[in-house]
Coordinates of C-alpha atoms in Angstrom, one line a residue:
M1 CA 100.3 119.6 95.6
N2 CA 99.3 116.3 95.4
K3 CA 98.9 113.1 97.7
F4 CA 101.9 111.3 96.9
E5 CA 103.6 114.9 97.1
K6 CA 101.8 115.4 100.7
S7 CA 103.2 112.1 101.8
L8 CA 106.8 112.4 100.7
E9 CA 107.0 116.1 102.5
K10 CA 106.0 113.8 105.8
L11 CA 109.1 111.8 105.2
N12 CA 111.3 115.2 104.5
I13 CA 111.5 113.7 100.9
H14 CA 111.4 116.2 98.2
L15 CA 111.7 115.2 94.5
N16 CA 112.0 117.1 91.1
E17 CA 109.7 116.7 88.0
K18 CA 112.1 114.4 86.4
Q19 CA 111.8 112.2 89.6
M20 CA 108.2 112.9 89.6
Y21 CA 108.2 111.6 86.0
Q22 CA 109.9 108.8 86.4
F23 CA 107.7 107.5 89.4
M24 CA 104.9 108.0 86.8
Q25 CA 106.7 106.1 84.1
Y26 CA 107.4 103.3 86.6
Y27 CA 104.1 103.0 87.4
E28 CA 102.6 102.8 84.0
M29 CA 105.2 100.3 83.0
L30 CA 103.9 98.2 86.1
I31 CA 100.3 97.9 85.4
E32 CA 101.3 97.3 81.8
T33 CA 103.6 94.5 82.6
N34 CA 101.0 93.3 85.4
K35 CA 98.4 92.6 82.4
V36 CA 100.7 89.8 80.9
M37 CA 102.6 88.8 84.1
N38 CA 101.8 88.9 87.9
L39 CA 103.6 91.9 88.9
T40 CA 101.4 93.1 91.9
A41 CA 97.9 92.8 93.3
I42 CA 97.9 96.5 93.8
T43 CA 97.0 98.5 90.6
E44 CA 94.8 101.3 91.6
Y45 CA 97.5 104.3 91.4
D46 CA 96.6 106.1 94.8
E47 CA 97.3 102.1 96.4
V48 CA 100.3 101.8 94.6
V49 CA 101.7 105.4 95.8
D50 CA 101.0 104.5 99.5
K51 CA 101.5 100.5 99.7
H52 CA 104.7 100.4 97.3
F53 CA 106.1 103.9 96.9
V54 CA 105.6 105.6 99.9
D55 CA 106.0 102.0 101.6
S56 CA 109.5 101.9 100.2
L57 CA 110.8 105.2 100.7
S58 CA 109.7 104.8 104.5
L59 CA 113.1 103.8 105.3
I60 CA 114.4 107.1 105.3
Q61 CA 113.2 106.7 108.9
A62 CA 115.7 104.4 109.7
I63 CA 118.7 105.3 107.9
D64 CA 120.2 108.7 106.1
L65 CA 120.1 107.7 102.2
N66 CA 121.6 110.7 101.1
Q67 CA 124.9 109.2 101.0
P68 CA 126.6 107.0 98.2
L69 CA 125.8 103.7 100.1
K70 CA 126.2 100.2 98.2
V71 CA 122.7 98.5 98.8
I72 CA 121.1 95.0 97.9
D73 CA 117.6 94.6 97.7
V74 CA 116.5 90.8 98.2
G75 CA 114.1 89.3 96.6
T76 CA 113.0 92.6 94.9
G77 CA 109.6 91.3 92.9
A78 CA 108.2 94.3 90.7
G79 CA 111.4 96.1 91.8
F80 CA 110.2 97.1 95.7
P81 CA 111.9 98.8 97.8
G82 CA 115.1 99.2 95.1
I83 CA 113.6 101.3 92.4
P84 CA 111.8 103.6 94.6
L85 CA 114.5 104.1 96.3
K86 CA 116.9 104.3 93.6
I87 CA 114.6 107.6 91.6
A88 CA 114.6 109.4 94.9
F89 CA 118.1 108.8 96.3
P90 CA 120.0 108.7 93.0
Q91 CA 123.5 108.4 94.5
L92 CA 122.6 105.0 96.1
K93 CA 124.6 101.7 94.2
I94 CA 121.7 99.4 94.0
V95 CA 121.9 95.9 92.9
L96 CA 118.0 94.0 92.7
L97 CA 118.2 90.3 93.4
D98 CA 115.0 88.0 92.2
S99 CA 114.7 84.5 91.3
L100 CA 112.2 85.0 88.6
N101 CA 114.0 85.6 85.5
K102 CA 110.7 87.2 84.0
R103 CA 110.8 89.9 86.7
I104 CA 114.5 90.5 86.0
N105 CA 113.5 91.4 82.4
F106 CA 110.7 93.7 83.5
L107 CA 113.1 95.7 86.0
N108 CA 116.0 95.8 83.4
R109 CA 113.3 97.4 81.2
V110 CA 112.5 99.7 83.4
I111 CA 116.2 100.5 84.8
E112 CA 116.9 101.5 80.9
T113 CA 113.3 103.6 80.3
L114 CA 114.3 105.6 83.7
K115 CA 117.8 105.9 82.7
L116 CA 118.5 105.0 85.9
T117 CA 122.6 104.4 86.5
D118 CA 124.6 102.6 89.0
M119 CA 122.1 99.7 89.1
E120 CA 122.3 96.2 88.3
T121 CA 119.8 93.2 88.3
I122 CA 120.9 89.6 89.4
H123 CA 118.7 86.3 88.7
G124 CA 119.0 83.5 91.1
R125 CA 118.6 82.8 94.8
A126 CA 119.9 84.6 97.6
E127 CA 121.6 81.6 99.2
D128 CA 123.8 81.1 95.9
F129 CA 124.5 84.7 95.6
G130 CA 125.3 84.8 99.5
R131 CA 128.2 82.5 99.0
N132 CA 129.6 84.3 96.1
P133 CA 132.7 86.6 96.9
R134 CA 131.5 89.2 94.6
Y135 CA 128.5 89.8 96.8
R136 CA 129.3 88.5 100.0
E137 CA 130.0 91.1 102.7
Q138 CA 130.0 93.6 100.5
F139 CA 127.2 96.1 101.0
D140 CA 126.8 98.8 103.8
L141 CA 122.7 98.1 103.6
C142 CA 120.6 95.1 102.7
V143 CA 117.0 95.4 102.1
S144 CA 114.1 93.3 101.8
R145 CA 110.3 93.7 101.7
A146 CA 110.1 89.9 101.0
V147 CA 107.1 87.6 102.9
A148 CA 109.0 85.1 105.0
N149 CA 110.1 84.9 108.7
L150 CA 112.4 86.7 110.1
S151 CA 115.0 84.0 110.7
T152 CA 114.8 82.8 107.3
L153 CA 115.1 86.4 106.0
S154 CA 118.4 86.7 108.2
E155 CA 120.1 83.9 106.4
Y156 CA 119.3 85.3 103.1
C157 CA 120.3 88.6 103.7
L158 CA 122.9 89.0 106.5
P159 CA 125.5 87.2 104.6
F160 CA 125.6 90.3 101.9
V161 CA 126.1 92.8 104.7
Q162 CA 129.8 94.1 105.6
I163 CA 130.6 94.6 109.1
G164 CA 129.0 97.9 110.2
G165 CA 126.5 97.7 107.7
R166 CA 123.1 96.9 108.1
F167 CA 119.8 94.4 107.2
I168 CA 116.4 96.2 107.5
S169 CA 113.7 94.1 106.8
Y170 CA 110.2 95.8 106.1
K171 CA 107.4 94.1 107.9
S172 CA 103.7 94.2 108.3
G173 CA 101.9 95.1 111.7
R174 CA 103.4 94.6 115.1
I175 CA 106.3 91.5 115.2
K176 CA 107.7 91.3 118.6
E177 CA 107.1 87.5 118.8
E178 CA 109.0 87.1 115.4
M179 CA 111.6 89.2 116.4
E180 CA 111.9 87.5 119.9
A181 CA 112.0 84.2 117.8
S182 CA 114.6 85.2 115.2
Q183 CA 117.3 86.4 118.1
K184 CA 119.3 82.8 117.8
A185 CA 119.2 83.1 114.1
V186 CA 120.4 87.0 113.6
T187 CA 123.3 86.3 116.3
L188 CA 124.4 83.1 114.8
L189 CA 124.8 84.6 111.2
G190 CA 126.6 87.6 112.9
G191 CA 123.9 90.3 113.4
H192 CA 122.2 92.0 116.4
I193 CA 118.9 93.4 116.2
D194 CA 119.5 97.0 116.9
Q195 CA 115.5 98.5 117.0
C196 CA 112.3 97.9 115.6
L197 CA 110.7 101.3 113.9
S198 CA 106.8 101.1 114.0
Y199 CA 105.1 103.6 111.8
T200 CA 101.4 103.9 110.3
L201 CA 101.7 104.7 106.2
A202 CA 100.9 108.3 105.3
D203 CA 96.8 108.6 105.0
T204 CA 96.3 104.7 105.8
D205 CA 95.6 102.6 108.8
I206 CA 97.9 100.2 107.6
E207 CA 100.6 99.3 110.4
R208 CA 104.5 98.9 109.1
S209 CA 107.8 98.0 110.8
L210 CA 111.2 98.4 109.7
V211 CA 113.4 95.9 111.5
I212 CA 116.8 97.1 111.8
I213 CA 119.6 94.6 112.4
E214 CA 123.3 95.7 112.5
K215 CA 125.9 93.3 111.4
V216 CA 128.4 93.0 114.0
K217 CA 130.9 90.0 112.8
L218 CA 131.7 88.0 109.9
T219 CA 129.1 85.5 108.7
K220 CA 130.2 81.8 109.3
K221 CA 131.2 79.9 105.9
A222 CA 128.5 77.4 106.4
Y223 CA 125.7 80.3 106.3
P224 CA 123.7 80.8 104.0
R225 CA 122.8 77.0 103.9
K226 CA 122.0 75.5 100.2
A227 CA 119.0 76.9 98.6
G228 CA 115.7 75.7 100.2
K229 CA 117.1 75.0 103.7
P230 CA 116.6 78.6 105.3
S231 CA 113.0 78.2 104.5
K232 CA 112.1 75.1 105.3
E233 CA 114.0 74.7 108.2
P234 CA 114.7 78.1 109.9
L235 CA 117.4 78.3 112.5

């Protein structure tokens, strides 16, 4: 059993040969494309496994992914966590959102090469798509590994989530103060901070947290504010 499989076993995730091969294909495409455009600073195989693949799949600790959930990954970048989630849990219906068209083109190639179905990419900003009736309050789950404070992320992400659904933010280290500071924004956007799961990535000393925010009421029409506002002036 290799290191990746051992880490997956700790999360109680068991992949077949096809899925393991898809992860390998994804890794190779990531490294190859990274030579011509900036997708990741992490390129060594074991590090990509720990810090991208296993970290993305750690979401299983917060929510049962063995069901046909509608998921949107906001600010997906090189496809994390959306593509690892889709490989490991093929019944998920996933939309990948990113503001950079070059990254979207890369993701489309990955989806095609890995033959991933029920997966869509959209190019644009969360502030714009969060107002679009096709996407607004249409998802069971919104995930994001994007680097922004929780107030800003909540304004990007909560408008996509239907009542009863969740927004789960992947965070580094301990984030008690950031959570406390975001309470007002989360409530204003129709959310409620349910809990924070802190964990250490398998075989590393890297501390991570998953902040689980439940959508308890509809987001007011005023949100999200126009592009740029949530990051410049967090609620």
